[in-house]
XYZ file of C-alpha atoms in Angstrom:
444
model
C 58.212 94.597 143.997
C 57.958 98.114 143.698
C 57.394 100.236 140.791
C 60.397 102.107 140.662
C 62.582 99.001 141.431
C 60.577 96.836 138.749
C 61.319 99.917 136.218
C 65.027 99.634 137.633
C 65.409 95.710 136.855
C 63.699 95.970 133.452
C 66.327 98.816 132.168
C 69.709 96.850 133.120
C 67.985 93.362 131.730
C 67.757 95.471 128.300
C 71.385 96.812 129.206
C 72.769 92.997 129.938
C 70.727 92.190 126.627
C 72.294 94.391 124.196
C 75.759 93.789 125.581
C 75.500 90.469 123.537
C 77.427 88.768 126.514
C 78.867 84.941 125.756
C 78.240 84.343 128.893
C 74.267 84.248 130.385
C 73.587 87.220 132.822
C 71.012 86.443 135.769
C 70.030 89.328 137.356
C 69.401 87.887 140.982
C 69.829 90.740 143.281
C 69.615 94.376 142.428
C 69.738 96.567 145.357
C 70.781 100.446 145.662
C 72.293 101.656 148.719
C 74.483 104.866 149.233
C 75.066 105.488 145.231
C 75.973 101.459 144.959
C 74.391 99.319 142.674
C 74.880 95.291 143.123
C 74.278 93.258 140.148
C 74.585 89.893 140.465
C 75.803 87.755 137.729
C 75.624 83.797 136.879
C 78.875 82.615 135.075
C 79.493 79.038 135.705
C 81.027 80.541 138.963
C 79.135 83.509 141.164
C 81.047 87.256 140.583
C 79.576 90.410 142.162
C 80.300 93.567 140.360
C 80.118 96.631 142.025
C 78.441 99.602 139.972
C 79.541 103.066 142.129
C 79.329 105.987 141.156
C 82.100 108.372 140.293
C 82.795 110.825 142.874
C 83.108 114.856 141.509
C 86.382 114.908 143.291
C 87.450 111.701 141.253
C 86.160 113.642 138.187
C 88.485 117.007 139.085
C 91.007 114.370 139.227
C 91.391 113.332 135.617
C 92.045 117.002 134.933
C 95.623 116.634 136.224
C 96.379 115.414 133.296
C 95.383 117.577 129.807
C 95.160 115.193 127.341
C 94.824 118.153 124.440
C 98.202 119.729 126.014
C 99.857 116.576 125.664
C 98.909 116.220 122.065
C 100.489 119.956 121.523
C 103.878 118.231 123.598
C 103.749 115.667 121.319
C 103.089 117.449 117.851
C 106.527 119.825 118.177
C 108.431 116.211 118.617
C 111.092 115.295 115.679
C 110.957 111.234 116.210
C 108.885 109.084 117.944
C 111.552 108.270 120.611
C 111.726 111.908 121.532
C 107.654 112.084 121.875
C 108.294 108.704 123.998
C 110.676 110.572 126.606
C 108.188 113.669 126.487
C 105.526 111.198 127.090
C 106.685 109.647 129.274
C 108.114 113.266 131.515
C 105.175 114.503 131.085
C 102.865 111.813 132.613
C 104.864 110.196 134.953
C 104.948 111.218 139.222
C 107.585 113.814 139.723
C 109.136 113.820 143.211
C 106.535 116.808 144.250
C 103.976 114.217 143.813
C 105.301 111.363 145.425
C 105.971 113.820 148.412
C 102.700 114.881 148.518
C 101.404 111.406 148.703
C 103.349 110.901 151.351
C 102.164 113.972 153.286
C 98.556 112.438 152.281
C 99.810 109.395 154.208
C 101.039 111.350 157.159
C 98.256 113.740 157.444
C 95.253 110.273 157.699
C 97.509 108.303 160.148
C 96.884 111.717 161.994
C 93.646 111.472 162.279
C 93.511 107.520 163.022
C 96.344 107.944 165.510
C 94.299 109.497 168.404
C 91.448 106.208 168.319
C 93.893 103.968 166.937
C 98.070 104.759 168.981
C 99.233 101.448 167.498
C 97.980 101.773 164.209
C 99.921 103.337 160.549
C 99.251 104.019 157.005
C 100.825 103.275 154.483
C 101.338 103.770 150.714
C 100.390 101.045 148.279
C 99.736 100.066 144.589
C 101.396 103.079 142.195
C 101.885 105.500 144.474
C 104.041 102.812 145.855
C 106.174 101.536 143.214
C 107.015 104.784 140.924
C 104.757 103.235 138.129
C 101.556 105.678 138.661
C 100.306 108.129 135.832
C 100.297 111.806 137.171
C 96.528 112.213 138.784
C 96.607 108.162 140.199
C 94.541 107.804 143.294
C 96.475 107.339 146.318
C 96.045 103.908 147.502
C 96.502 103.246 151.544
C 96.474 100.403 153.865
C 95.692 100.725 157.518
C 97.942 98.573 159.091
C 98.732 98.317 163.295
C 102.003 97.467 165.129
C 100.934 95.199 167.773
C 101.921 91.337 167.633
C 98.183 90.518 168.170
C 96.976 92.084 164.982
C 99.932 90.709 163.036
C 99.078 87.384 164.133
C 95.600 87.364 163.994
C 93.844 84.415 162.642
C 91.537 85.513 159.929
C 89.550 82.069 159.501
C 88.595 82.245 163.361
C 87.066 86.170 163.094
C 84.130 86.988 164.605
C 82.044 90.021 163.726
C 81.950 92.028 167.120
C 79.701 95.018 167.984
C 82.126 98.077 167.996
C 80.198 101.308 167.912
C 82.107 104.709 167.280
C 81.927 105.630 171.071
C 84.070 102.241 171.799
C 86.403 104.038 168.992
C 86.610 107.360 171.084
C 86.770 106.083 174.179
C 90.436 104.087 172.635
C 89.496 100.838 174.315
C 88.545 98.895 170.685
C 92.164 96.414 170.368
C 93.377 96.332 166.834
C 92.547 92.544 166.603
C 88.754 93.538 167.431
C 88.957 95.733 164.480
C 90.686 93.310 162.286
C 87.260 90.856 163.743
C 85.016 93.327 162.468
C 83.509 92.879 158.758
C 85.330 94.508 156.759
C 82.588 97.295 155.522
C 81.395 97.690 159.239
C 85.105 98.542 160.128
C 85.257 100.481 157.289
C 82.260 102.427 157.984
C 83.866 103.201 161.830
C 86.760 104.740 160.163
C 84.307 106.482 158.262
C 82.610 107.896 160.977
C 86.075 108.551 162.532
C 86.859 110.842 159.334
C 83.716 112.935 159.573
C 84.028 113.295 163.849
C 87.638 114.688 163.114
C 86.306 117.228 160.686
C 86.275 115.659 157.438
C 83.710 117.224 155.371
C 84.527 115.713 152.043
C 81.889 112.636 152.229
C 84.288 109.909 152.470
C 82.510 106.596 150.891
C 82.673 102.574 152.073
C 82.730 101.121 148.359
C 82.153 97.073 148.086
C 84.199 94.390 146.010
C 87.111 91.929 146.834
C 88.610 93.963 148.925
C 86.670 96.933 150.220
C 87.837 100.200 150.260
C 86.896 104.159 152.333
C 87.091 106.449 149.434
C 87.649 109.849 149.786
C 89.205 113.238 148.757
C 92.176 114.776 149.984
C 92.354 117.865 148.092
C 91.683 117.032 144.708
C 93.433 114.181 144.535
C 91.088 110.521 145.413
C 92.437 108.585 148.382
C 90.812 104.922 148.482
C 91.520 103.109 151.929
C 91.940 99.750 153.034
C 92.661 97.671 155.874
C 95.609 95.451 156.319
C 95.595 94.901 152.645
C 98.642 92.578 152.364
C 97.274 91.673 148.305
C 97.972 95.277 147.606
C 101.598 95.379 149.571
C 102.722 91.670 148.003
C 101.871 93.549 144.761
C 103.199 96.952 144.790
C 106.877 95.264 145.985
C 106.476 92.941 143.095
C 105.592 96.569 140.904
C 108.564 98.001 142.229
C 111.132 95.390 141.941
C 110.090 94.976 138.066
C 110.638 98.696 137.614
C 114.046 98.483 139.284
C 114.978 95.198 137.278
C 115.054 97.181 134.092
C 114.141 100.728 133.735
C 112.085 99.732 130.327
C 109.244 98.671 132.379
C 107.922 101.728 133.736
C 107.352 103.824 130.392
C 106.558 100.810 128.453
C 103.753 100.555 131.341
C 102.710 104.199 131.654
C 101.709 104.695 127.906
C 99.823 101.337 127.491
C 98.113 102.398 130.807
C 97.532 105.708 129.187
C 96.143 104.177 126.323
C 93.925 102.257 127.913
C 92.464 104.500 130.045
C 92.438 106.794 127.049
C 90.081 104.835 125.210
C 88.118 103.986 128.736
C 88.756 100.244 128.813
C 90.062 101.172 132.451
C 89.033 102.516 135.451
C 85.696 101.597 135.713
C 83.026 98.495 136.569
C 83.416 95.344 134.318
C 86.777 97.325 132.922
C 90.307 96.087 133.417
C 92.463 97.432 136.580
C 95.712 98.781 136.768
C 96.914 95.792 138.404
C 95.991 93.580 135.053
C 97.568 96.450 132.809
C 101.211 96.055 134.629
C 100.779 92.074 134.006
C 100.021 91.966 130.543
C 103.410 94.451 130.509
C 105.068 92.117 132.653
C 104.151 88.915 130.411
C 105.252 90.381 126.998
C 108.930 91.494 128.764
C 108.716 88.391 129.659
C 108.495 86.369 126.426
C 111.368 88.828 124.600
C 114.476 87.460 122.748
C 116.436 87.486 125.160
C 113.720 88.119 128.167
C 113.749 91.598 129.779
C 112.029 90.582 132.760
C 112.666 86.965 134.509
C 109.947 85.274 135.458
C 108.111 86.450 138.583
C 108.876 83.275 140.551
C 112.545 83.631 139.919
C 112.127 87.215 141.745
C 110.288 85.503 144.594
C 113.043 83.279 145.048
C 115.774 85.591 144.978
C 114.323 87.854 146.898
C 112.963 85.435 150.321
C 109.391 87.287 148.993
C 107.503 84.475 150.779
C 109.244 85.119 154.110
C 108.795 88.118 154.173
C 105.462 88.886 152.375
C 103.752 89.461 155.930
C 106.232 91.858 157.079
C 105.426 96.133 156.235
C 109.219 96.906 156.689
C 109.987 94.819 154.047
C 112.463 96.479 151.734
C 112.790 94.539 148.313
C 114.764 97.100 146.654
C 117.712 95.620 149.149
C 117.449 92.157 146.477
C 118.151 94.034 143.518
C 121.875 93.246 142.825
C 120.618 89.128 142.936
C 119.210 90.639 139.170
C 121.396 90.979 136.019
C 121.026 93.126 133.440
C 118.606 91.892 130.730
C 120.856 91.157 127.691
C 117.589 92.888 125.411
C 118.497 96.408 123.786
C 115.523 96.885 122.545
C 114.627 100.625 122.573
C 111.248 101.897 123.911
C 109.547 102.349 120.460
C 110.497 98.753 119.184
C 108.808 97.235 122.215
C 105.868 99.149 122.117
C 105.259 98.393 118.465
C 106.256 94.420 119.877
C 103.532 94.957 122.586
C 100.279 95.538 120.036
C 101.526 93.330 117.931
C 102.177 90.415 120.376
C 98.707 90.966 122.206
C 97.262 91.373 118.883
C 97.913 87.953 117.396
C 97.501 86.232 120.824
C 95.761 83.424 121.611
C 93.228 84.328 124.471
C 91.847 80.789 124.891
C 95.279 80.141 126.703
C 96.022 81.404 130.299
C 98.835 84.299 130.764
C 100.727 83.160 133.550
C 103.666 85.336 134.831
C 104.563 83.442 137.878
C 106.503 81.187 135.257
C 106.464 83.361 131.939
C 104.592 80.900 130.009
C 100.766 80.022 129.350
C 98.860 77.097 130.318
C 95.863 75.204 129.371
C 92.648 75.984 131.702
C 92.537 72.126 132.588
C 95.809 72.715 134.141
C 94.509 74.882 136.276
C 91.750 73.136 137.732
C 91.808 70.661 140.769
C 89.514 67.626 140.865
C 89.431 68.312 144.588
C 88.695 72.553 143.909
C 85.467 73.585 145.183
C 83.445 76.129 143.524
C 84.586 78.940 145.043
C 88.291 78.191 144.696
C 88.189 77.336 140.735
C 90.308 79.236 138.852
C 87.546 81.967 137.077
C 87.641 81.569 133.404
C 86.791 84.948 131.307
C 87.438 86.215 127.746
C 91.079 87.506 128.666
C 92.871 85.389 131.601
C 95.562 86.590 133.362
C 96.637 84.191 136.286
C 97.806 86.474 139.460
C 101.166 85.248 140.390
C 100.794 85.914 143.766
C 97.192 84.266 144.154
C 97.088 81.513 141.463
C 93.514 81.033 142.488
C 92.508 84.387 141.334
C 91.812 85.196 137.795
C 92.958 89.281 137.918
C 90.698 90.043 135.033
C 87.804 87.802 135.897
C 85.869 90.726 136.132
C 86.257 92.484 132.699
C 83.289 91.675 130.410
C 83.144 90.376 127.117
C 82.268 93.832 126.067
C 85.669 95.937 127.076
C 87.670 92.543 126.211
C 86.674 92.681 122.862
C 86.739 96.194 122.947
C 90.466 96.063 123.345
C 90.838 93.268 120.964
C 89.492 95.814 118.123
C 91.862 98.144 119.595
C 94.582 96.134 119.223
C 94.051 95.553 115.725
C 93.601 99.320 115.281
C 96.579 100.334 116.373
C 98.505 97.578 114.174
C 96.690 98.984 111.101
C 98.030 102.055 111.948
C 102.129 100.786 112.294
C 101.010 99.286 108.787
C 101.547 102.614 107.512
C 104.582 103.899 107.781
C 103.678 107.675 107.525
C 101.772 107.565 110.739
C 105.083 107.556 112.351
C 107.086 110.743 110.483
C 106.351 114.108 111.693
C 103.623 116.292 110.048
C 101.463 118.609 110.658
C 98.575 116.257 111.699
C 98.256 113.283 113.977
C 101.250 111.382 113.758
C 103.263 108.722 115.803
C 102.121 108.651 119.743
C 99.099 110.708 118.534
C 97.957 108.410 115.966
C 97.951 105.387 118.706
C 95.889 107.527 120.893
C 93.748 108.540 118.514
C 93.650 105.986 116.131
C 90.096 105.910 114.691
C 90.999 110.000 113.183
C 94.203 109.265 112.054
C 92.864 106.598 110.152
C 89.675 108.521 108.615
C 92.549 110.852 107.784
C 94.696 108.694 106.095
C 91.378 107.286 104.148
C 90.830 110.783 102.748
């Protein structure tokens, strides 16, 4: 081994060491390629995590949004539902945005058009379904038109030897591309990208589903290939927004939070896509529910059927949906929402597909093999689309417990009441977002 890759391995055992992890950390594999680092961890079942760095573009990106102008929005506020609608205009995607993301859209399945005439992009995740904080990278899916592609068999692929010159020359079939490893076809439309003229260093990043990152503008674009996981999901985002028009700012300021206090957005942190569940869950479990459960929406709304299909328009099911009989208002549920997760009992499984939780044993099939065990970590959220899939198997125990404590911050802080009347210091949404000063504060 060499010196600088001994040196390497030594730091990040130290690193996995002082983490204090329940679970026991073999480092098997540690390998750097293109800014990526691959770590590979033991946990009863085998997980990759993906260490990447963040781009300078991404970086810009976060600038979109001024945290220390919000808090100045926020501090001239007379309640805490009036900071809540401020909030809530201030952070959300105006319809500027959501055009622009659409131009983004546009402008790629430009550039794909001329090596690829059958193929399209297409909007996905937040971007998608309304839910997105201002800033949000633009997620996309390259999808093609033909029958072949749409039928292709995914078990029978075979990785094929497509070189960018097949690419230019247009004679490379969808299916063939769909054949391709993922990362090698994502590396052709990489090289596509850069042969048009794109000079912003576009990036093949590796994990479950692999994605071509890159800048448009300032704004992150992260690319995939007929990503149906992200299209089931972003209809299922958008029909619970349209279902009751509580979800989407209850959403945006826990996802705010979160990312606030950097327990998102990151390796071994909690996606976006775990955030809107845990939202989903609690709406959920209300007196009366807010939210049915999700497999009441996949039955009203022929989901299934039609979960293959890219023209699929679920906002046509909403009138199958009555109106929740819940009045809660914005500022109880939030209070509800750290307060429910608070006091919950994480050895149980959150399971939205039927809005309750269930044992782990439940979950588990004698005749499962390793790989297709349902992945047990310190915070389990089953994904009701994929009830194999564990969405925040990859969190570790450090940013799980890290927004356990956080939890229990932020109830302290409802304790007292003065948190929430205006003043001249931190108060209300403030306090919750910085919690740790406005208690110090309150201490003095």
């Amino acid at each position: 081994m060499k010196p600088c890759a001994s040196a390497a391995k030594t730091l990040i055992l130290k690193w996995i060491k002082s983490q204090r992890c329940k679970t026991f950390l073999c480092l098997q594999h540690y390998k750097i390629n293109n800014g990526a680092r691959h770590i590979h961890c033991a946990t009863g079942v085998q997980n990759y995590y993906n260490f990447v760095r963040k781009s300078k573009d991404a970086i810009r990106n976060e600038k979109v949004l001024s945290h220390s102008y919000l808090k100045q929005l926020l501090q001239s506020c007379k309640s805490v539902k009036e900071q809540l609608e401020i909030f809530d205009s201030y952070t959300k995607l105006t319809e500027n945005d959501i055009s622009f993301r659409r131009s983004v859209c546009q402008n790629i399945e430009k550039i794909f058009k001329p090596y690829f005439p059958d193929c399209s992009v297409c909007l996905t995740g937040s971007s998608f379904s309304g839910l997105g904080l201002r800033g949000c990278d633009v997620d996309l899916s390259l999808q093609f038109s033909t029958d072949e592609s749409s039928q292709h068999d995914v078990s029978t692929k075979q990785d094929k030897s497509i070189y960018l010159k097949d690419v230019k020359m247009g004679n490379v079939p969808a299916s063939d591309l769909l054949a391709v490893a993922p990362k090698r076809a994502l590396h052709l439309l990489q090289n596509v990208l850069i042969d048009s003229g794109y000079d912003k260093e576009p990036r093949v990043l590796p994990g479950r589903c692999p994605i071509l990152s890159f800048a448009y503008d300032i704004t992150v674009c992260d690319l995939a290939i007929n990503n149906k996981s992200a299209f089931k999901g972003s209809n299922l985002m958008l029909l619970c927004r349209m279902i009751d028009d509580r979800t989407a700012p209850l959403y945006r300021f826990v996802s705010y939070w979160i990312k606030h206090y950097k327990m998102c957005g990151g390796p071994l942190k909690f996606k976006s896509y775990a955030i809107f569940l845990l939202v989903v869950y609690f709406l959920q479990t209300r007196s009366p529910p807010i939210l049915p459960s999700i497999k009441h929406m996949l039955d009203e709304t022929e989901f299934i059927k039609n979960c293959n299909n890219w023209s699929f328009d679920i906002s046509e099911y909403l009138e199958k949906f009555e109106r929740s009989k819940n009045s809660q208002s914005i500022e109880e549920l939030l209070r509800e929402f750290f307060t429910f997760y608070a006091e919950f009992d994480y050895t149980n499984v959150i399971c939205p597909l039927t809005s309750q939780l269930k044992n782990v044993r439940e979950l588990y099939s004698k005749n499962d093999s390793d790989d297709d065990k349902f992945q047990v970590s310190e915070i389990s959220i089953q994904d009701p689309l994929d009830l194999k899939w564990n969405v925040t198997c990859g969190v570790s125990w450090k940013y799980s417990r890290h927004f356990k404590q956080n939890l229990d911050l932020i109830c302290d802080i409802y304790q007292n009441e003065q948190f929430l009347q205006p003043s001249t210091d931190n108060w209300g949404l403030i306090s919750l977002l910085e919690g740790y000063d406005a208690l110090k504060s309150f201490k003095k």
